[in-house]
XYZ file of C-alpha atoms in Angstrom:
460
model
C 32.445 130.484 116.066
C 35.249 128.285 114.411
C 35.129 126.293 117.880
C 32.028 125.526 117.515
C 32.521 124.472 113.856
C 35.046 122.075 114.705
C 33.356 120.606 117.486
C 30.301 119.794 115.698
C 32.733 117.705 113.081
C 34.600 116.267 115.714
C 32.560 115.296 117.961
C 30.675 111.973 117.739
C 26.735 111.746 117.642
C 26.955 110.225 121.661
C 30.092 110.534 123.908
C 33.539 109.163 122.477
C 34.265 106.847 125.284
C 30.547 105.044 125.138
C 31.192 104.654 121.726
C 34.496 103.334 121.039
C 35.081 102.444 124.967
C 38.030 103.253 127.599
C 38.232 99.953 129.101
C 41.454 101.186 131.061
C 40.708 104.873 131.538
C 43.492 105.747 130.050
C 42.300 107.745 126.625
C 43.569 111.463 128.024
C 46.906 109.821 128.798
C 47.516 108.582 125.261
C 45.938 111.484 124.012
C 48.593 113.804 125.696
C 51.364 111.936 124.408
C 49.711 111.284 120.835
C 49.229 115.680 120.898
C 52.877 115.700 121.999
C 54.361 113.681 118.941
C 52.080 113.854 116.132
C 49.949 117.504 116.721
C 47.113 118.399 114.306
C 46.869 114.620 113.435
C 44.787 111.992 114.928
C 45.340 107.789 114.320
C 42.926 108.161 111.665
C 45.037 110.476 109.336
C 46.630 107.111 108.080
C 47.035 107.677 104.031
C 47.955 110.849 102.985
C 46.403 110.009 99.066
C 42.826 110.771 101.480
C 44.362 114.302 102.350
C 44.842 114.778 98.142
C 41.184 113.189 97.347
C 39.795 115.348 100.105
C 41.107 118.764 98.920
C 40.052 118.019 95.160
C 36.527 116.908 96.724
C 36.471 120.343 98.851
C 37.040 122.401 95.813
C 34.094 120.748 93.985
C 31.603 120.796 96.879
C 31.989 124.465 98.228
C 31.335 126.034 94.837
C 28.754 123.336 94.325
C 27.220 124.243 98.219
C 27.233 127.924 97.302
C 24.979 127.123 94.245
C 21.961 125.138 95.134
C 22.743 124.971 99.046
C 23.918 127.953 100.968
C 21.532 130.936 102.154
C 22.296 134.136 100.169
C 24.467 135.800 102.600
C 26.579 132.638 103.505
C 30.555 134.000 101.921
C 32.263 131.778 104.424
C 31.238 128.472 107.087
C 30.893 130.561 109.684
C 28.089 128.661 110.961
C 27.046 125.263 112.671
C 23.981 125.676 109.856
C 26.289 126.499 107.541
C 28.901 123.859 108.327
C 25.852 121.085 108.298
C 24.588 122.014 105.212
C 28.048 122.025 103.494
C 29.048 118.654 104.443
C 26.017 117.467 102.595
C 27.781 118.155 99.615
C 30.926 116.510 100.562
C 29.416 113.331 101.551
C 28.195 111.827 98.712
C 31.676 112.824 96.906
C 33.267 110.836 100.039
C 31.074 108.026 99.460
C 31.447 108.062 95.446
C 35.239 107.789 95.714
C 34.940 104.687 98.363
C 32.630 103.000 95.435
C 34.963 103.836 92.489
C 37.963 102.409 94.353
C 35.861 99.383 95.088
C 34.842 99.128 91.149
C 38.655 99.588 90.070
C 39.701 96.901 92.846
C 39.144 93.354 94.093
C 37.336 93.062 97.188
C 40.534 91.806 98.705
C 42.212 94.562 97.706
C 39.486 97.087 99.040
C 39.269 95.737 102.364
C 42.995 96.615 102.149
C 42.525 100.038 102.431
C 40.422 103.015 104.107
C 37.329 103.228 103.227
C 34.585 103.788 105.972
C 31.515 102.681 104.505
C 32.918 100.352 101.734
C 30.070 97.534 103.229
C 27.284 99.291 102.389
C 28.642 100.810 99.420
C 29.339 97.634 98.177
C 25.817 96.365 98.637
C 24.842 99.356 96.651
C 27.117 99.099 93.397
C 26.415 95.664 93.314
C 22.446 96.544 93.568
C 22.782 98.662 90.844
C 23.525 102.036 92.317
C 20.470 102.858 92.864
C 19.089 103.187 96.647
C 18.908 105.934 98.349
C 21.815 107.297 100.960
C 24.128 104.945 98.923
C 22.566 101.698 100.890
C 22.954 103.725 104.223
C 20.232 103.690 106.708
C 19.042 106.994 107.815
C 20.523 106.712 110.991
C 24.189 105.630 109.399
C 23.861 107.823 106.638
C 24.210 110.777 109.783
C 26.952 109.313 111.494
C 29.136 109.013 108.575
C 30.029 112.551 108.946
C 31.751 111.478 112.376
C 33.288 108.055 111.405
C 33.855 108.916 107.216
C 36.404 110.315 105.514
C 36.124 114.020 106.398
C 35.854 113.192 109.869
C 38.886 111.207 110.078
C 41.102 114.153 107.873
C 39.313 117.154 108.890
C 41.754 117.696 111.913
C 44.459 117.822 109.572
C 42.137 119.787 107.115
C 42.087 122.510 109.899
C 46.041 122.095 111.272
C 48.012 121.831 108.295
C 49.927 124.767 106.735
C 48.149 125.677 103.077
C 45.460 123.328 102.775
C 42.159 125.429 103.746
C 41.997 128.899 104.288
C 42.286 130.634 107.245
C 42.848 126.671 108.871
C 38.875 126.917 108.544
C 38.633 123.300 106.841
C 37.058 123.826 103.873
C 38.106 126.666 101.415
C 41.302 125.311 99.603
C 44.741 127.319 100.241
C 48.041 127.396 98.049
C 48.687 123.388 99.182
C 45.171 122.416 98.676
C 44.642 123.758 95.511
C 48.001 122.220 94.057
C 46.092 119.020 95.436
C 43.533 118.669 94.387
C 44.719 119.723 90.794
C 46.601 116.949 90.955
C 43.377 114.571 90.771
C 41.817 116.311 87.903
C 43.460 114.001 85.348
C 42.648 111.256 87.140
C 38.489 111.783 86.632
C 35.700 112.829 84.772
C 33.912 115.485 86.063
C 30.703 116.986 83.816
C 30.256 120.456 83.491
C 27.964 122.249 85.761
C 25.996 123.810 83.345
C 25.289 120.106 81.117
C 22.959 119.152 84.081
C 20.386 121.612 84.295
C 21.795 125.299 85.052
C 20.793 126.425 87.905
C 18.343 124.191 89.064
C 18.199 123.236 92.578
C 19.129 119.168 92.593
C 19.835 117.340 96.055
C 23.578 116.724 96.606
C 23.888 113.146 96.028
C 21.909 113.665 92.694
C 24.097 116.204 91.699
C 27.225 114.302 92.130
C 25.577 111.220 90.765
C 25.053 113.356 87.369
C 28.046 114.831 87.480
C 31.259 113.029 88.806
C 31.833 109.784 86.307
C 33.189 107.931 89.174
C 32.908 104.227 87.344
C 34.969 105.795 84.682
C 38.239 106.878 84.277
C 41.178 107.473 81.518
C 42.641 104.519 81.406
C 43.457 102.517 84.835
C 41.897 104.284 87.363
C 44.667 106.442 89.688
C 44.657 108.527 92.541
C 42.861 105.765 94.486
C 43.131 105.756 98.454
C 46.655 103.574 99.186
C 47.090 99.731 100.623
C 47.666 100.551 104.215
C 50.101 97.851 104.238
C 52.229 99.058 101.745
C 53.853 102.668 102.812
C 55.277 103.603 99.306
C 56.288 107.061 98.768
C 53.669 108.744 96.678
C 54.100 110.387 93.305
C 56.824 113.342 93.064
C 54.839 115.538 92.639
C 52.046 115.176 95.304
C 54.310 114.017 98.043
C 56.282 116.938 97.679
C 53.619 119.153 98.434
C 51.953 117.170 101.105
C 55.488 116.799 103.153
C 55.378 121.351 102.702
C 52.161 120.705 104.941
C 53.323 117.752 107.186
C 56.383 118.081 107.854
C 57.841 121.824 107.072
C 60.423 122.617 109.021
C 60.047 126.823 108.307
C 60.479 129.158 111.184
C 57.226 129.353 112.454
C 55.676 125.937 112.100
C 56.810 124.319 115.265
C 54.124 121.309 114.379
C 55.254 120.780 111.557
C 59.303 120.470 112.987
C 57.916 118.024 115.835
C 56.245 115.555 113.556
C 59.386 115.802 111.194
C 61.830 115.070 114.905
C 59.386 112.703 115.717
C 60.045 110.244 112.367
C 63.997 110.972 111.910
C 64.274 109.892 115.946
C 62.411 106.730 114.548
C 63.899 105.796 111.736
C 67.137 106.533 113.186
C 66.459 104.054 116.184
C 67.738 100.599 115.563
C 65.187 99.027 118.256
C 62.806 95.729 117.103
C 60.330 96.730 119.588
C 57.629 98.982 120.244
C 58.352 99.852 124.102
C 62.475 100.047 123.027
C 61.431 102.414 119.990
C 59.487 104.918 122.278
C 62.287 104.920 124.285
C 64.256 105.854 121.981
C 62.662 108.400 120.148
C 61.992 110.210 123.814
C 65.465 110.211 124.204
C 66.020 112.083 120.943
C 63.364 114.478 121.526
C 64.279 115.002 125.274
C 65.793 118.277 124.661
C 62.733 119.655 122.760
C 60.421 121.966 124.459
C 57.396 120.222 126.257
C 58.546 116.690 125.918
C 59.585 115.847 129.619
C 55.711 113.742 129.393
C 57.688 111.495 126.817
C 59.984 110.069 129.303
C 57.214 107.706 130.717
C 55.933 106.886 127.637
C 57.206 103.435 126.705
C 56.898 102.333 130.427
C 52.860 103.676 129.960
C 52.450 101.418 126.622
C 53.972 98.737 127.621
C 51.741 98.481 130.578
C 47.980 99.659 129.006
C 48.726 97.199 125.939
C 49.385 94.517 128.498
C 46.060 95.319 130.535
C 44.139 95.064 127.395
C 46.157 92.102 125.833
C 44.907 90.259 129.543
C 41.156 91.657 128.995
C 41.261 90.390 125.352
C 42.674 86.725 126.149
C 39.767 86.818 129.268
C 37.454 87.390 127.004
C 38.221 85.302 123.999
C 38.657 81.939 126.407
C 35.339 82.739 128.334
C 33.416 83.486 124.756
C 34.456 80.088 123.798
C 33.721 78.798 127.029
C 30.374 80.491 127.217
C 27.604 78.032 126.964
C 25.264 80.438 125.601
C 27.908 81.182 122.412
C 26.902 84.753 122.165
C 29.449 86.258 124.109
C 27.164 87.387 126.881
C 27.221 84.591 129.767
C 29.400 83.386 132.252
C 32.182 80.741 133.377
C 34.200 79.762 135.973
C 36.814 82.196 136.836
C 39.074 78.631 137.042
C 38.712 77.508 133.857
C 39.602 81.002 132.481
C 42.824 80.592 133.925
C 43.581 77.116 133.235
C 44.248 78.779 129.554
C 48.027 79.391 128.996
C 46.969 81.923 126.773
C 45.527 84.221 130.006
C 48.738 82.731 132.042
C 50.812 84.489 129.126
C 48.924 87.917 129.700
C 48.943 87.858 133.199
C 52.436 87.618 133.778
C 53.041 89.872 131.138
C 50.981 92.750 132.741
C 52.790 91.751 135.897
C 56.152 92.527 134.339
C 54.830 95.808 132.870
C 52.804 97.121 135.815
C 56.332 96.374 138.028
C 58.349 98.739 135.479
C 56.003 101.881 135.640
C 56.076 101.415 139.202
C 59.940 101.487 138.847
C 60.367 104.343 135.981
C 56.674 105.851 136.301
C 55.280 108.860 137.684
C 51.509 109.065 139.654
C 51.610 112.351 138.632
C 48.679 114.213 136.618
C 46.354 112.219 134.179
C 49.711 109.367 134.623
C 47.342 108.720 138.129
C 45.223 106.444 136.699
C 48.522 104.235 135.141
C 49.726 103.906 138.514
C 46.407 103.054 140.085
C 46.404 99.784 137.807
C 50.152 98.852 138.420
C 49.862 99.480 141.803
C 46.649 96.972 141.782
C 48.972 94.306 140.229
C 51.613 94.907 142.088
C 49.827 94.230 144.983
C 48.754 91.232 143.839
C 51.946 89.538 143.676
C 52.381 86.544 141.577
C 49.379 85.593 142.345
C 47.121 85.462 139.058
C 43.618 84.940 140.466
C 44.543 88.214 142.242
C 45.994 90.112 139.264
C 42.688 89.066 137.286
C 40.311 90.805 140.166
C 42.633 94.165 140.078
C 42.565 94.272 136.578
C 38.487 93.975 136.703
C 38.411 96.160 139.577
C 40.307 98.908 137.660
C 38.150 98.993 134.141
C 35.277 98.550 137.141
C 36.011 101.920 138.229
C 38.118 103.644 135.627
C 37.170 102.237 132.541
C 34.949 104.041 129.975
C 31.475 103.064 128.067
C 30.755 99.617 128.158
C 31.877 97.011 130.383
C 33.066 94.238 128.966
C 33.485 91.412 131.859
C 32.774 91.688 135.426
C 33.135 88.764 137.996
C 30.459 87.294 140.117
C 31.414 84.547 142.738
C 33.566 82.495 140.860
C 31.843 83.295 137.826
C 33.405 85.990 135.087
C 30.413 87.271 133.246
C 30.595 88.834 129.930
C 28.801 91.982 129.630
C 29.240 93.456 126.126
C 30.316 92.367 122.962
C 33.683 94.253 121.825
C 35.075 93.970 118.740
C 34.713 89.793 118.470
C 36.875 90.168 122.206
C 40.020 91.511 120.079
C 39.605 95.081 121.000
C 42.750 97.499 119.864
C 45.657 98.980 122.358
C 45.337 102.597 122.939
C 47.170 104.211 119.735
C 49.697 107.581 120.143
C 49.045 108.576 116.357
C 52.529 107.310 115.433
C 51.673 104.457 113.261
C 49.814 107.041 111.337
C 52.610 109.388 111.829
C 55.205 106.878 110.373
C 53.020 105.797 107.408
C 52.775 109.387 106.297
C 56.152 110.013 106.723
C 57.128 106.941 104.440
C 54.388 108.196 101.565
C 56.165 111.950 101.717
C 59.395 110.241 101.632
C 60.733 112.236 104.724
C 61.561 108.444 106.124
C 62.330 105.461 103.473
C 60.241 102.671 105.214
C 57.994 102.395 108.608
C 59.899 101.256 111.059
C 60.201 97.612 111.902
C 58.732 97.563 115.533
C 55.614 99.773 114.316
C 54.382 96.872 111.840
C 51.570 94.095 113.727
C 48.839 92.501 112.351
C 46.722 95.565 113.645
C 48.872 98.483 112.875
C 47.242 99.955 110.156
C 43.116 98.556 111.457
C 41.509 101.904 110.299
C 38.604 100.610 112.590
C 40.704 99.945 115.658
C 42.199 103.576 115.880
C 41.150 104.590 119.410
């Protein structure tokens, strides 16, 4: 039954790979190797504050759930009914601490940090808090239990040591309840019985009445972190959080990897992302299960130079496109007149003739070789290169298309992302930026940090 919990608040409302898109077919690869450094994470487990706010928010809602919401002979979540009706009463309290970080913050400052929904929630504090479903349409009101805060922690939720028990996701353990205590001082919180006794209310009503989330005692703490700025949290809530992320107890084998994971990083002296895998899978090479992490840097280096072509395609023919919508065609020439598509090219080049040097076309690392061996073929002929890259996201790639070609014509199919779509992520950018707010490592490391490394809304 807990399997079919967890799948129903992990898995999105149509298939992952329509939705966010596989343009290379490579999601299972980086999967593998994100499971193999960071397990029980994912790359949305970015600020570890969220992990705090969520465990305080869990031991509000269950009692809360049990109240007005569960059936009579509902102890435990042991449900998919159960589980749905539950989250009901987490949502709003997600969606209440996204609008009181807002309030306490400049907009600059908020679209610093993670909050899903912080559009519409803005729209709705500035409206007077007053619409229904916080602004939400119906519709996006659903899906925020796939792409809001619980979705994004509840992995962790479920995976790490003393948070919920029984790893079920939502009754608090040892670690959660020393959490969530730990954001009691920060708000105001009305007692059950001042609004109404038992009366049946609808969640976000009840939370409404009850949590003071415009208020505070004094400047407003506890709020959800600037991803850019990895500070080590307060004593007393990092310590606890590191017990659940990075224990390394007999027993907790997770917990020891993630912790090997961030000391082979911060120990590394490299400047660059491919030289920093390779160094970290050299550290870890005598660890159980790792042997996968050998190809890793070659496998990087190579899918974020297939999508760093596919972006600079698409960028040159959206501004080429006479239409202006993204969704026309030019001339395959005047693509690569652009020394900004020359640049890509030869860089997948370079990176599709190392994997076929240090790879392997073993496994799921098939579909890597496929594309080097594509552009390989090609020689240094770009023209070429650009067909076997479209050719390979023809064939392998996941959800939408973005460009195909037609004669001499590359046609743009589907809009993605403004044509600046994110590399496939391994969970270590997450991995590192808890590590620095736990104070397990002092800083992230130099070759993690890029303009995109901490885009809560790029995390494939």
């Amino acid at each position: 039954m807990a399997t079919i919990t967890e799948w129903f608040y992990t898995a999105p409302l149509e298939d992952f790979a329509v939705r966010r898109g596989d343009p290379l077919g490579m999601r299972y690869v980086a999967e593998e190797i994100a499971e193999l450094l960071a397990p029980g994470l994912s790359n949305r487990t970015m600020d570890a504050r969220w992990l705090t706010i969520m465990c305080w928010a869990l031991e509000h809602a269950h009692p809360a759930w049990r109240k007005f919401g569960a059936g009579a002979d509902e102890d435990t979540v042991a449900s998919r009914d159960a589980a749905r009706s539950l989250y009901t009463w987490i949502r709003p309290l997600e969606l209440l601490w996204i609008a009181r970080t807002f309030k306490a913050t400049s907009d600059q400052a908020a679209e610093r940090r993670q909050l899903p929904g912080v559009q519409a929630v803005r729209r709705w504090v500035e409206r007077g808090a007053t619409e229904a479903r916080f602004g939400m349409f119906p519709e996006s009101y659903a899906r925020y239990r796939f792409n809001g805060v619980y979705g994004a922690y509840r992995v962790a939720l479920r995976s790490l040591p003393g948070l919920t028990i029984g790893a079920d996701g939502w009754r608090l353990d040892s670690h959660g309840k020393a959490l969530a205590e730990i954001v009691h001082g920060s708000v105001r919180m009305k007692p059950a019985q001042s609004i109404g006794g038992g009366r049946r209310s609808l969640p976000e009503e009840h939370w409404l009445e009850r949590f003071e989330w415009h208020r505070g005692r004094g400047t407003p703490t506890c709020l959800p972190t600037v991803l850019t700025d990895a500070r080590r949290l307060p004593a007393d809530e990092s310590r606890v959080l590191a017990q659940s992320l990075f224990s390394s107890a007999a027993g907790d084998e997770d917990g020891r990897r993630r912790r090997s994971v961030l000391e082979a990083a911060a120990a590394s002296p490299a400047t660059t992302r491919p030289a920093l895998y390779a160094d970290i899978a050299r550290r870890l090479a005598s660890e159980p299960s790792t042997e996968r992490l050998q190809y890793w840097s070659a496998f990087s280096e190579l899918a974020d130079a297939g999508i760093g072509a596919m972006n600079a395609c698409w960028s040159v023919a959206g501004k080429r496109d006479a239409s202006g919508g993204g969704t026309g065609a030019t001339s395959i020439d005047g693509v690569l007149a652009h020394r900004g598509v020359v640049h890509a090219l030869d860089e997948l080049g370079r990176a599709a003739k190392r994997w076929k040097k240090e790879g392997t076309s073993a496994g799921s690392f098939s579909v890597v070789d496929v594309l080097a061996g594509g552009i390989v073929a090609a020689g240094t002929d770009r023209r070429r290169r650009l067909k076997a890259l479209e050719r390979h996201h023809a064939t392998y790639g996941g959800g939408l298309r973005w460009l195909m070609f037609s004669g001499n014509e590359l046609k743009l199919l589907a809009p993605s992302r403004g044509g600046d779509a994110s590399n496939y992520r391994v969970r270590i950018e997450a991995l590192s930026r808890l590590g620095a707010q736990c104070g397990v490592i002092k800083r992230i490391p130099e070759a993690l940090l890029g303009a995109d490394a901490f885009d809560p809304d790029g995390a494939m």
